[in-house]
Protein backbone atom coordinates (compact mmCIF):
# COMPACT_ATOMS: atom_id res chain seq x y z
CA UNK A 1 0.00 0.00 0.00
CA UNK A 2 2.37 2.66 -1.33
CA UNK A 3 0.32 5.72 -0.35
CA UNK A 4 0.05 4.56 3.27
CA UNK A 5 3.73 3.93 3.86
CA UNK A 6 5.13 5.99 6.73
CA UNK A 7 1.71 7.33 7.69
CA UNK A 8 -0.20 6.92 10.93
CA UNK A 9 -3.51 5.07 10.92
CA UNK A 10 -6.05 6.22 13.52
CA UNK A 11 -9.27 4.36 14.26
CA UNK A 12 -11.99 5.87 16.43
CA UNK A 13 -13.81 3.06 18.25
CA UNK A 14 -16.61 4.96 19.99
CA UNK A 15 -18.49 5.34 22.07
CA UNK A 16 -21.71 6.02 20.19
CA UNK A 17 -23.27 9.40 21.06
CA UNK A 18 -19.97 10.54 22.55
CA UNK A 19 -18.90 13.19 20.05
CA UNK A 20 -17.47 10.93 17.35
CA UNK A 21 -19.29 12.67 14.48
CA UNK A 22 -18.04 16.04 15.70
CA UNK A 23 -14.52 14.63 15.94
CA UNK A 24 -14.78 13.18 12.43
CA UNK A 25 -15.85 16.55 11.07
CA UNK A 26 -12.89 18.14 12.81
CA UNK A 27 -10.50 15.58 11.32
CA UNK A 28 -11.93 16.21 7.85
CA UNK A 29 -10.97 19.91 8.11
CA UNK A 30 -7.40 19.28 9.26
CA UNK A 31 -4.93 19.47 6.33
CA UNK A 32 -2.68 16.75 7.77
CA UNK A 33 -5.49 14.23 8.36
CA UNK A 34 -7.35 12.18 5.76
CA UNK A 35 -10.76 11.33 7.17
CA UNK A 36 -12.65 8.53 5.44
CA UNK A 37 -15.41 10.00 3.22
CA UNK A 38 -17.65 7.38 4.84
CA UNK A 39 -17.06 8.22 8.48
CA UNK A 40 -18.25 4.83 9.75
CA UNK A 41 -16.91 2.03 7.57
CA UNK A 42 -18.13 -0.65 10.01
CA UNK A 43 -15.58 -3.08 8.63
CA UNK A 44 -14.64 -4.86 11.86
CA UNK A 45 -17.98 -4.90 13.68
CA UNK A 46 -19.95 -6.33 10.76
CA UNK A 47 -17.44 -9.17 10.55
CA UNK A 48 -17.43 -9.85 14.31
CA UNK A 49 -21.07 -9.17 15.25
CA UNK A 50 -23.44 -10.68 12.63
CA UNK A 51 -26.52 -9.21 14.35
CA UNK A 52 -25.33 -5.73 13.36
CA UNK A 53 -25.34 -6.54 9.63
CA UNK A 54 -29.01 -6.18 8.60
CA UNK A 55 -29.44 -2.65 9.96
CA UNK A 56 -26.06 -1.34 8.87
CA UNK A 57 -26.13 -2.91 5.42
CA UNK A 58 -29.57 -1.40 4.84
CA UNK A 59 -28.17 1.99 5.89
CA UNK A 60 -25.35 1.59 3.37
CA UNK A 61 -27.87 0.66 0.67
CA UNK A 62 -29.98 3.73 1.41
CA UNK A 63 -26.90 5.96 1.12
CA UNK A 64 -25.91 4.28 -2.13
CA UNK A 65 -29.41 4.77 -3.61
CA UNK A 66 -29.39 8.42 -2.54
CA UNK A 67 -26.05 9.03 -4.22
CA UNK A 68 -27.12 7.19 -7.38
CA UNK A 69 -30.40 9.13 -7.63
CA UNK A 70 -28.51 12.42 -7.64
CA UNK A 71 -26.23 11.52 -10.54
CA UNK A 72 -28.62 12.99 -13.11
CA UNK A 73 -26.71 12.97 -16.37
CA UNK A 74 -23.76 11.01 -17.82
CA UNK A 75 -21.73 14.19 -18.18
CA UNK A 76 -21.92 14.58 -14.44
CA UNK A 77 -19.97 11.37 -14.00
CA UNK A 78 -16.62 12.91 -13.24
CA UNK A 79 -14.40 13.28 -10.21
CA UNK A 80 -15.69 16.80 -9.59
CA UNK A 81 -19.25 15.56 -9.03
CA UNK A 82 -19.68 14.93 -5.27
CA UNK A 83 -22.61 12.56 -5.82
CA UNK A 84 -20.60 10.43 -8.20
CA UNK A 85 -17.69 10.36 -5.76
CA UNK A 86 -20.10 9.38 -3.02
CA UNK A 87 -21.53 6.64 -5.19
CA UNK A 88 -18.03 5.26 -5.85
CA UNK A 89 -17.28 5.34 -2.10
CA UNK A 90 -20.33 3.26 -1.22
CA UNK A 91 -19.85 0.81 -4.08
CA UNK A 92 -16.30 0.21 -2.86
CA UNK A 93 -17.57 -0.24 0.69
CA UNK A 94 -20.03 -2.91 -0.49
CA UNK A 95 -17.19 -4.70 -2.26
CA UNK A 96 -14.95 -4.54 0.83
CA UNK A 97 -14.46 -8.15 1.96
CA UNK A 98 -10.87 -8.47 3.20
CA UNK A 99 -8.42 -6.42 5.22
CA UNK A 100 -6.54 -5.74 1.98
CA UNK A 101 -9.76 -4.28 0.53
CA UNK A 102 -10.14 -2.16 3.65
CA UNK A 103 -6.64 -0.70 3.42
CA UNK A 104 -6.93 -0.30 -0.35
CA UNK A 105 -9.95 1.96 0.22
CA UNK A 106 -7.59 4.40 1.97
CA UNK A 107 -4.64 3.77 -0.35
CA UNK A 108 -6.69 5.00 -3.33
CA UNK A 109 -7.57 8.24 -1.55
CA UNK A 110 -4.76 9.32 0.78
CA UNK A 111 -2.39 11.87 -0.72
CA UNK A 112 -0.01 14.08 1.26
CA UNK A 113 -1.75 13.74 4.61
CA UNK A 114 0.34 12.40 7.50
CA UNK A 115 -2.58 10.57 9.13
CA UNK A 116 -5.53 8.60 7.75
CA UNK A 117 -8.50 7.55 9.80
CA UNK A 118 -12.05 6.33 10.18
CA UNK A 119 -14.42 6.32 13.16
CA UNK A 120 -16.98 3.55 13.75
CA UNK A 121 -18.50 3.81 17.25
CA UNK A 122 -19.84 0.24 17.12
CA UNK A 123 -16.24 -0.98 17.35
CA UNK A 124 -16.50 -0.35 21.09
CA UNK A 125 -18.34 -3.67 21.56
CA UNK A 126 -15.60 -5.75 19.93
CA UNK A 127 -13.44 -8.31 21.70
CA UNK A 128 -9.72 -8.27 22.40
CA UNK A 129 -8.94 -10.46 19.40
CA UNK A 130 -10.74 -7.96 17.13
CA UNK A 131 -8.76 -5.03 18.54
CA UNK A 132 -5.57 -7.06 18.16
CA UNK A 133 -6.31 -7.60 14.47
CA UNK A 134 -7.22 -3.94 14.05
CA UNK A 135 -4.01 -2.76 15.68
CA UNK A 136 -1.80 -5.14 13.65
CA UNK A 137 -3.24 -4.08 10.30
CA UNK A 138 -0.79 -1.23 9.71
CA UNK A 139 2.70 -0.63 11.17
CA UNK A 140 1.67 2.61 12.93
CA UNK A 141 -1.89 2.25 14.22
CA UNK A 142 -3.49 4.22 17.05
CA UNK A 143 -6.96 3.91 18.59
CA UNK A 144 -9.14 6.64 20.14
CA UNK A 145 -11.94 5.84 22.59
CA UNK A 146 -14.28 8.51 23.99
CA UNK A 147 -16.46 7.83 27.03
CA UNK A 148 -19.58 9.78 27.97
CA UNK A 149 -21.49 9.55 31.25
CA UNK A 150 -22.99 6.05 30.69
CA UNK A 151 -26.55 6.89 31.75
CA UNK A 152 -26.61 10.04 29.63
CA UNK A 153 -25.05 8.22 26.68
CA UNK A 154 -27.77 5.56 26.93
CA UNK A 155 -30.55 8.14 26.96
CA UNK A 156 -28.98 10.13 24.12
CA UNK A 157 -28.79 6.91 22.08
CA UNK A 158 -32.51 6.28 22.58
CA UNK A 159 -33.38 9.87 21.70
CA UNK A 160 -31.28 9.70 18.55
CA UNK A 161 -33.13 6.58 17.43
CA UNK A 162 -36.42 8.42 17.97
CA UNK A 163 -35.10 11.20 15.72
CA UNK A 164 -34.11 8.90 12.85
CA UNK A 165 -36.49 5.92 13.08
CA UNK A 166 -40.17 6.42 12.33
CA UNK A 167 -42.37 5.12 15.13
CA UNK A 168 -39.54 4.69 17.65
CA UNK A 169 -40.46 6.15 21.05
CA UNK A 170 -37.50 6.75 23.37
CA UNK A 171 -39.73 6.95 26.44
CA UNK A 172 -41.51 3.69 25.71
CA UNK A 173 -38.21 1.94 24.95
CA UNK A 174 -36.46 3.26 28.05
CA UNK A 175 -36.79 0.22 30.33
CA UNK A 176 -36.82 -2.40 27.55
CA UNK A 177 -33.59 -0.92 26.26
CA UNK A 178 -31.76 -2.16 29.34
CA UNK A 179 -31.99 -5.68 27.92
CA UNK A 180 -31.10 -4.64 24.36
CA UNK A 181 -27.42 -5.12 23.46
CA UNK A 182 -27.67 -2.40 20.84
CA UNK A 183 -28.05 0.17 23.62
CA UNK A 184 -26.51 -1.30 26.76
CA UNK A 185 -23.28 -2.75 25.36
CA UNK A 186 -22.26 0.65 24.05
CA UNK A 187 -22.23 2.04 27.60
CA UNK A 188 -20.18 -0.89 28.89
CA UNK A 189 -16.84 0.89 28.94
CA UNK A 190 -15.46 -1.74 31.31
CA UNK A 191 -15.65 -4.30 28.52
CA UNK A 192 -14.02 -1.99 25.98
CA UNK A 193 -11.18 -0.86 28.22
CA UNK A 194 -10.35 -4.38 29.38
CA UNK A 195 -10.36 -5.66 25.80
CA UNK A 196 -8.04 -2.82 24.78
CA UNK A 197 -5.73 -3.57 27.72
CA UNK A 198 -5.40 -7.15 26.55
CA UNK A 199 -4.84 -6.38 22.88
CA UNK A 200 -3.20 -2.99 22.36
CA UNK A 201 -0.16 -1.33 23.99
CA UNK A 202 -1.14 1.51 26.31
CA UNK A 203 0.81 4.08 24.31
CA UNK A 204 -1.28 3.32 21.22
CA UNK A 205 -4.64 4.09 22.85
CA UNK A 206 -6.01 7.53 23.67
CA UNK A 207 -8.94 7.51 26.10
CA UNK A 208 -10.97 10.71 26.37
CA UNK A 209 -14.11 11.94 28.11
CA UNK A 210 -16.89 13.46 26.04
CA UNK A 211 -17.51 16.08 28.71
CA UNK A 212 -13.96 17.41 28.15
CA UNK A 213 -13.89 16.97 24.37
CA UNK A 214 -14.86 20.47 23.28
CA UNK A 215 -11.85 22.23 24.79
CA UNK A 216 -8.54 23.54 23.54
CA UNK A 217 -6.66 21.28 25.97
CA UNK A 218 -8.28 18.11 24.55
CA UNK A 219 -7.67 19.17 20.94
CA UNK A 220 -4.02 19.73 21.85
CA UNK A 221 -3.90 16.26 23.38
CA UNK A 222 -5.50 14.67 20.30
CA UNK A 223 -3.14 16.45 17.89
CA UNK A 224 -0.17 15.40 20.00
CA UNK A 225 -1.35 11.79 19.89
CA UNK A 226 -1.72 11.98 16.10
CA UNK A 227 1.56 13.91 15.76
CA UNK A 228 0.00 16.69 13.69
CA UNK A 229 0.04 20.48 14.21
CA UNK A 230 -2.68 21.84 16.49
CA UNK A 231 -5.63 23.46 14.74
CA UNK A 232 -8.59 24.57 16.84
CA UNK A 233 -12.11 23.82 15.55
CA UNK A 234 -15.39 25.67 16.03
CA UNK A 235 -16.31 24.36 19.48
CA UNK A 236 -19.86 25.73 19.24
CA UNK A 237 -20.82 23.72 16.16
CA UNK A 238 -22.35 20.38 17.19
CA UNK A 239 -23.62 17.63 14.89
CA UNK A 240 -26.03 14.68 15.17
CA UNK A 241 -27.71 16.12 18.23
CA UNK A 242 -30.48 13.93 19.62
CA UNK A 243 -34.11 14.90 20.03
CA UNK A 244 -34.53 17.23 23.02
CA UNK A 245 -36.56 15.10 25.45
CA UNK A 246 -36.11 15.57 29.17
CA UNK A 247 -35.41 12.51 31.31
CA UNK A 248 -37.33 12.38 34.59
CA UNK A 249 -35.42 12.13 37.86
CA UNK A 250 -36.80 8.65 38.52
CA UNK A 251 -35.65 7.37 35.16
CA UNK A 252 -32.28 9.08 35.43
CA UNK A 253 -31.77 7.35 38.78
CA UNK A 254 -32.74 4.04 37.18
CA UNK A 255 -30.21 4.49 34.38
CA UNK A 256 -27.38 5.54 36.68
CA UNK A 257 -28.01 2.53 38.90
CA UNK A 258 -28.21 0.21 35.89
CA UNK A 259 -24.70 1.31 34.91
CA UNK A 260 -23.32 1.51 38.46
CA UNK A 261 -20.67 -1.09 37.62
CA UNK A 262 -19.41 1.11 34.79
CA UNK A 263 -19.20 4.22 36.98
CA UNK A 264 -17.40 2.20 39.64
CA UNK A 265 -14.87 0.76 37.20
CA UNK A 266 -14.10 4.06 35.47
CA UNK A 267 -13.74 5.91 38.78
CA UNK A 268 -11.33 3.31 40.15
CA UNK A 269 -9.32 3.49 36.94
CA UNK A 270 -9.26 7.24 36.27
CA UNK A 271 -9.95 8.83 39.67
CA UNK A 272 -10.02 12.62 39.54
CA UNK A 273 -9.90 12.61 35.73
CA UNK A 274 -13.58 11.58 35.78
CA UNK A 275 -15.64 14.65 34.78
CA UNK A 276 -17.81 16.57 37.23
CA UNK A 277 -20.99 15.48 35.40
CA UNK A 278 -20.22 11.85 36.22
CA UNK A 279 -19.32 12.68 39.82
CA UNK A 280 -22.55 14.64 40.32
CA UNK A 281 -24.68 11.77 38.99
CA UNK A 282 -22.87 9.30 41.20
CA UNK A 283 -23.23 11.48 44.28
CA UNK A 284 -26.93 12.06 43.60
CA UNK A 285 -28.07 8.60 42.55
CA UNK A 286 -25.45 6.19 43.90
CA UNK A 287 -24.60 7.98 47.14
CA UNK A 288 -20.94 7.99 46.19
CA UNK A 289 -18.60 10.20 44.26
CA UNK A 290 -15.01 10.89 43.34
CA UNK A 291 -12.64 12.97 45.48
CA UNK A 292 -12.04 16.45 44.07
CSV table of C-alpha atoms in Angstrom, one decimal:
chain,number,residue,atom,x,y,z
A,1,UNK,CA,0.0,0.0,0.0
A,2,UNK,CA,2.4,2.7,-1.3
A,3,UNK,CA,0.3,5.7,-0.4
A,4,UNK,CA,0.0,4.6,3.3
A,5,UNK,CA,3.7,3.9,3.9
A,6,UNK,CA,5.1,6.0,6.7
A,7,UNK,CA,1.7,7.3,7.7
A,8,UNK,CA,-0.2,6.9,10.9
A,9,UNK,CA,-3.5,5.1,10.9
A,10,UNK,CA,-6.1,6.2,13.5
A,11,UNK,CA,-9.3,4.4,14.3
A,12,UNK,CA,-12.0,5.9,16.4
A,13,UNK,CA,-13.8,3.1,18.2
A,14,UNK,CA,-16.6,5.0,20.0
A,15,UNK,CA,-18.5,5.3,22.1
A,16,UNK,CA,-21.7,6.0,20.2
A,17,UNK,CA,-23.3,9.4,21.1
A,18,UNK,CA,-20.0,10.5,22.5
A,19,UNK,CA,-18.9,13.2,20.1
A,20,UNK,CA,-17.5,10.9,17.4
A,21,UNK,CA,-19.3,12.7,14.5
A,22,UNK,CA,-18.0,16.0,15.7
A,23,UNK,CA,-14.5,14.6,15.9
A,24,UNK,CA,-14.8,13.2,12.4
A,25,UNK,CA,-15.9,16.6,11.1
A,26,UNK,CA,-12.9,18.1,12.8
A,27,UNK,CA,-10.5,15.6,11.3
A,28,UNK,CA,-11.9,16.2,7.9
A,29,UNK,CA,-11.0,19.9,8.1
A,30,UNK,CA,-7.4,19.3,9.3
A,31,UNK,CA,-4.9,19.5,6.3
A,32,UNK,CA,-2.7,16.7,7.8
A,33,UNK,CA,-5.5,14.2,8.4
A,34,UNK,CA,-7.3,12.2,5.8
A,35,UNK,CA,-10.8,11.3,7.2
A,36,UNK,CA,-12.7,8.5,5.4
A,37,UNK,CA,-15.4,10.0,3.2
A,38,UNK,CA,-17.6,7.4,4.8
A,39,UNK,CA,-17.1,8.2,8.5
A,40,UNK,CA,-18.2,4.8,9.7
A,41,UNK,CA,-16.9,2.0,7.6
A,42,UNK,CA,-18.1,-0.6,10.0
A,43,UNK,CA,-15.6,-3.1,8.6
A,44,UNK,CA,-14.6,-4.9,11.9
A,45,UNK,CA,-18.0,-4.9,13.7
A,46,UNK,CA,-20.0,-6.3,10.8
A,47,UNK,CA,-17.4,-9.2,10.5
A,48,UNK,CA,-17.4,-9.8,14.3
A,49,UNK,CA,-21.1,-9.2,15.2
A,50,UNK,CA,-23.4,-10.7,12.6
A,51,UNK,CA,-26.5,-9.2,14.3
A,52,UNK,CA,-25.3,-5.7,13.4
A,53,UNK,CA,-25.3,-6.5,9.6
A,54,UNK,CA,-29.0,-6.2,8.6
A,55,UNK,CA,-29.4,-2.6,10.0
A,56,UNK,CA,-26.1,-1.3,8.9
A,57,UNK,CA,-26.1,-2.9,5.4
A,58,UNK,CA,-29.6,-1.4,4.8
A,59,UNK,CA,-28.2,2.0,5.9
A,60,UNK,CA,-25.3,1.6,3.4
A,61,UNK,CA,-27.9,0.7,0.7
A,62,UNK,CA,-30.0,3.7,1.4
A,63,UNK,CA,-26.9,6.0,1.1
A,64,UNK,CA,-25.9,4.3,-2.1
A,65,UNK,CA,-29.4,4.8,-3.6
A,66,UNK,CA,-29.4,8.4,-2.5
A,67,UNK,CA,-26.1,9.0,-4.2
A,68,UNK,CA,-27.1,7.2,-7.4
A,69,UNK,CA,-30.4,9.1,-7.6
A,70,UNK,CA,-28.5,12.4,-7.6
A,71,UNK,CA,-26.2,11.5,-10.5
A,72,UNK,CA,-28.6,13.0,-13.1
A,73,UNK,CA,-26.7,13.0,-16.4
A,74,UNK,CA,-23.8,11.0,-17.8
A,75,UNK,CA,-21.7,14.2,-18.2
A,76,UNK,CA,-21.9,14.6,-14.4
A,77,UNK,CA,-20.0,11.4,-14.0
A,78,UNK,CA,-16.6,12.9,-13.2
A,79,UNK,CA,-14.4,13.3,-10.2
A,80,UNK,CA,-15.7,16.8,-9.6
A,81,UNK,CA,-19.3,15.6,-9.0
A,82,UNK,CA,-19.7,14.9,-5.3
A,83,UNK,CA,-22.6,12.6,-5.8
A,84,UNK,CA,-20.6,10.4,-8.2
A,85,UNK,CA,-17.7,10.4,-5.8
A,86,UNK,CA,-20.1,9.4,-3.0
A,87,UNK,CA,-21.5,6.6,-5.2
A,88,UNK,CA,-18.0,5.3,-5.8
A,89,UNK,CA,-17.3,5.3,-2.1
A,90,UNK,CA,-20.3,3.3,-1.2
A,91,UNK,CA,-19.8,0.8,-4.1
A,92,UNK,CA,-16.3,0.2,-2.9
A,93,UNK,CA,-17.6,-0.2,0.7
A,94,UNK,CA,-20.0,-2.9,-0.5
A,95,UNK,CA,-17.2,-4.7,-2.3
A,96,UNK,CA,-14.9,-4.5,0.8
A,97,UNK,CA,-14.5,-8.2,2.0
A,98,UNK,CA,-10.9,-8.5,3.2
A,99,UNK,CA,-8.4,-6.4,5.2
A,100,UNK,CA,-6.5,-5.7,2.0
A,101,UNK,CA,-9.8,-4.3,0.5
A,102,UNK,CA,-10.1,-2.2,3.7
A,103,UNK,CA,-6.6,-0.7,3.4
A,104,UNK,CA,-6.9,-0.3,-0.3
A,105,UNK,CA,-10.0,2.0,0.2
A,106,UNK,CA,-7.6,4.4,2.0
A,107,UNK,CA,-4.6,3.8,-0.4
A,108,UNK,CA,-6.7,5.0,-3.3
A,109,UNK,CA,-7.6,8.2,-1.5
A,110,UNK,CA,-4.8,9.3,0.8
A,111,UNK,CA,-2.4,11.9,-0.7
A,112,UNK,CA,0.0,14.1,1.3
A,113,UNK,CA,-1.8,13.7,4.6
A,114,UNK,CA,0.3,12.4,7.5
A,115,UNK,CA,-2.6,10.6,9.1
A,116,UNK,CA,-5.5,8.6,7.7
A,117,UNK,CA,-8.5,7.5,9.8
A,118,UNK,CA,-12.0,6.3,10.2
A,119,UNK,CA,-14.4,6.3,13.2
A,120,UNK,CA,-17.0,3.6,13.7
A,121,UNK,CA,-18.5,3.8,17.2
A,122,UNK,CA,-19.8,0.2,17.1
A,123,UNK,CA,-16.2,-1.0,17.3
A,124,UNK,CA,-16.5,-0.4,21.1
A,125,UNK,CA,-18.3,-3.7,21.6
A,126,UNK,CA,-15.6,-5.7,19.9
A,127,UNK,CA,-13.4,-8.3,21.7
A,128,UNK,CA,-9.7,-8.3,22.4
A,129,UNK,CA,-8.9,-10.5,19.4
A,130,UNK,CA,-10.7,-8.0,17.1
A,131,UNK,CA,-8.8,-5.0,18.5
A,132,UNK,CA,-5.6,-7.1,18.2
A,133,UNK,CA,-6.3,-7.6,14.5
A,134,UNK,CA,-7.2,-3.9,14.1
A,135,UNK,CA,-4.0,-2.8,15.7
A,136,UNK,CA,-1.8,-5.1,13.6
A,137,UNK,CA,-3.2,-4.1,10.3
A,138,UNK,CA,-0.8,-1.2,9.7
A,139,UNK,CA,2.7,-0.6,11.2
A,140,UNK,CA,1.7,2.6,12.9
A,141,UNK,CA,-1.9,2.2,14.2
A,142,UNK,CA,-3.5,4.2,17.1
A,143,UNK,CA,-7.0,3.9,18.6
A,144,UNK,CA,-9.1,6.6,20.1
A,145,UNK,CA,-11.9,5.8,22.6
A,146,UNK,CA,-14.3,8.5,24.0
A,147,UNK,CA,-16.5,7.8,27.0
A,148,UNK,CA,-19.6,9.8,28.0
A,149,UNK,CA,-21.5,9.5,31.2
A,150,UNK,CA,-23.0,6.1,30.7
A,151,UNK,CA,-26.5,6.9,31.7
A,152,UNK,CA,-26.6,10.0,29.6
A,153,UNK,CA,-25.0,8.2,26.7
A,154,UNK,CA,-27.8,5.6,26.9
A,155,UNK,CA,-30.5,8.1,27.0
A,156,UNK,CA,-29.0,10.1,24.1
A,157,UNK,CA,-28.8,6.9,22.1
A,158,UNK,CA,-32.5,6.3,22.6
A,159,UNK,CA,-33.4,9.9,21.7
A,160,UNK,CA,-31.3,9.7,18.6
A,161,UNK,CA,-33.1,6.6,17.4
A,162,UNK,CA,-36.4,8.4,18.0
A,163,UNK,CA,-35.1,11.2,15.7
A,164,UNK,CA,-34.1,8.9,12.8
A,165,UNK,CA,-36.5,5.9,13.1
A,166,UNK,CA,-40.2,6.4,12.3
A,167,UNK,CA,-42.4,5.1,15.1
A,168,UNK,CA,-39.5,4.7,17.7
A,169,UNK,CA,-40.5,6.2,21.0
A,170,UNK,CA,-37.5,6.7,23.4
A,171,UNK,CA,-39.7,7.0,26.4
A,172,UNK,CA,-41.5,3.7,25.7
A,173,UNK,CA,-38.2,1.9,25.0
A,174,UNK,CA,-36.5,3.3,28.1
A,175,UNK,CA,-36.8,0.2,30.3
A,176,UNK,CA,-36.8,-2.4,27.5
A,177,UNK,CA,-33.6,-0.9,26.3
A,178,UNK,CA,-31.8,-2.2,29.3
A,179,UNK,CA,-32.0,-5.7,27.9
A,180,UNK,CA,-31.1,-4.6,24.4
A,181,UNK,CA,-27.4,-5.1,23.5
A,182,UNK,CA,-27.7,-2.4,20.8
A,183,UNK,CA,-28.0,0.2,23.6
A,184,UNK,CA,-26.5,-1.3,26.8
A,185,UNK,CA,-23.3,-2.7,25.4
A,186,UNK,CA,-22.3,0.7,24.1
A,187,UNK,CA,-22.2,2.0,27.6
A,188,UNK,CA,-20.2,-0.9,28.9
A,189,UNK,CA,-16.8,0.9,28.9
A,190,UNK,CA,-15.5,-1.7,31.3
A,191,UNK,CA,-15.6,-4.3,28.5
A,192,UNK,CA,-14.0,-2.0,26.0
A,193,UNK,CA,-11.2,-0.9,28.2
A,194,UNK,CA,-10.4,-4.4,29.4
A,195,UNK,CA,-10.4,-5.7,25.8
A,196,UNK,CA,-8.0,-2.8,24.8
A,197,UNK,CA,-5.7,-3.6,27.7
A,198,UNK,CA,-5.4,-7.2,26.6
A,199,UNK,CA,-4.8,-6.4,22.9
A,200,UNK,CA,-3.2,-3.0,22.4
A,201,UNK,CA,-0.2,-1.3,24.0
A,202,UNK,CA,-1.1,1.5,26.3
A,203,UNK,CA,0.8,4.1,24.3
A,204,UNK,CA,-1.3,3.3,21.2
A,205,UNK,CA,-4.6,4.1,22.9
A,206,UNK,CA,-6.0,7.5,23.7
A,207,UNK,CA,-8.9,7.5,26.1
A,208,UNK,CA,-11.0,10.7,26.4
A,209,UNK,CA,-14.1,11.9,28.1
A,210,UNK,CA,-16.9,13.5,26.0
A,211,UNK,CA,-17.5,16.1,28.7
A,212,UNK,CA,-14.0,17.4,28.1
A,213,UNK,CA,-13.9,17.0,24.4
A,214,UNK,CA,-14.9,20.5,23.3
A,215,UNK,CA,-11.9,22.2,24.8
A,216,UNK,CA,-8.5,23.5,23.5
A,217,UNK,CA,-6.7,21.3,26.0
A,218,UNK,CA,-8.3,18.1,24.6
A,219,UNK,CA,-7.7,19.2,20.9
A,220,UNK,CA,-4.0,19.7,21.8
A,221,UNK,CA,-3.9,16.3,23.4
A,222,UNK,CA,-5.5,14.7,20.3
A,223,UNK,CA,-3.1,16.4,17.9
A,224,UNK,CA,-0.2,15.4,20.0
A,225,UNK,CA,-1.4,11.8,19.9
A,226,UNK,CA,-1.7,12.0,16.1
A,227,UNK,CA,1.6,13.9,15.8
A,228,UNK,CA,0.0,16.7,13.7
A,229,UNK,CA,0.0,20.5,14.2
A,230,UNK,CA,-2.7,21.8,16.5
A,231,UNK,CA,-5.6,23.5,14.7
A,232,UNK,CA,-8.6,24.6,16.8
A,233,UNK,CA,-12.1,23.8,15.6
A,234,UNK,CA,-15.4,25.7,16.0
A,235,UNK,CA,-16.3,24.4,19.5
A,236,UNK,CA,-19.9,25.7,19.2
A,237,UNK,CA,-20.8,23.7,16.2
A,238,UNK,CA,-22.3,20.4,17.2
A,239,UNK,CA,-23.6,17.6,14.9
A,240,UNK,CA,-26.0,14.7,15.2
A,241,UNK,CA,-27.7,16.1,18.2
A,242,UNK,CA,-30.5,13.9,19.6
A,243,UNK,CA,-34.1,14.9,20.0
A,244,UNK,CA,-34.5,17.2,23.0
A,245,UNK,CA,-36.6,15.1,25.4
A,246,UNK,CA,-36.1,15.6,29.2
A,247,UNK,CA,-35.4,12.5,31.3
A,248,UNK,CA,-37.3,12.4,34.6
A,249,UNK,CA,-35.4,12.1,37.9
A,250,UNK,CA,-36.8,8.7,38.5
A,251,UNK,CA,-35.6,7.4,35.2
A,252,UNK,CA,-32.3,9.1,35.4
A,253,UNK,CA,-31.8,7.4,38.8
A,254,UNK,CA,-32.7,4.0,37.2
A,255,UNK,CA,-30.2,4.5,34.4
A,256,UNK,CA,-27.4,5.5,36.7
A,257,UNK,CA,-28.0,2.5,38.9
A,258,UNK,CA,-28.2,0.2,35.9
A,259,UNK,CA,-24.7,1.3,34.9
A,260,UNK,CA,-23.3,1.5,38.5
A,261,UNK,CA,-20.7,-1.1,37.6
A,262,UNK,CA,-19.4,1.1,34.8
A,263,UNK,CA,-19.2,4.2,37.0
A,264,UNK,CA,-17.4,2.2,39.6
A,265,UNK,CA,-14.9,0.8,37.2
A,266,UNK,CA,-14.1,4.1,35.5
A,267,UNK,CA,-13.7,5.9,38.8
A,268,UNK,CA,-11.3,3.3,40.1
A,269,UNK,CA,-9.3,3.5,36.9
A,270,UNK,CA,-9.3,7.2,36.3
A,271,UNK,CA,-9.9,8.8,39.7
A,272,UNK,CA,-10.0,12.6,39.5
A,273,UNK,CA,-9.9,12.6,35.7
A,274,UNK,CA,-13.6,11.6,35.8
A,275,UNK,CA,-15.6,14.6,34.8
A,276,UNK,CA,-17.8,16.6,37.2
A,277,UNK,CA,-21.0,15.5,35.4
A,278,UNK,CA,-20.2,11.9,36.2
A,279,UNK,CA,-19.3,12.7,39.8
A,280,UNK,CA,-22.5,14.6,40.3
A,281,UNK,CA,-24.7,11.8,39.0
A,282,UNK,CA,-22.9,9.3,41.2
A,283,UNK,CA,-23.2,11.5,44.3
A,284,UNK,CA,-26.9,12.1,43.6
A,285,UNK,CA,-28.1,8.6,42.6
A,286,UNK,CA,-25.5,6.2,43.9
A,287,UNK,CA,-24.6,8.0,47.1
A,288,UNK,CA,-20.9,8.0,46.2
A,289,UNK,CA,-18.6,10.2,44.3
A,290,UNK,CA,-15.0,10.9,43.3
A,291,UNK,CA,-12.6,13.0,45.5
A,292,UNK,CA,-12.0,16.5,44.1
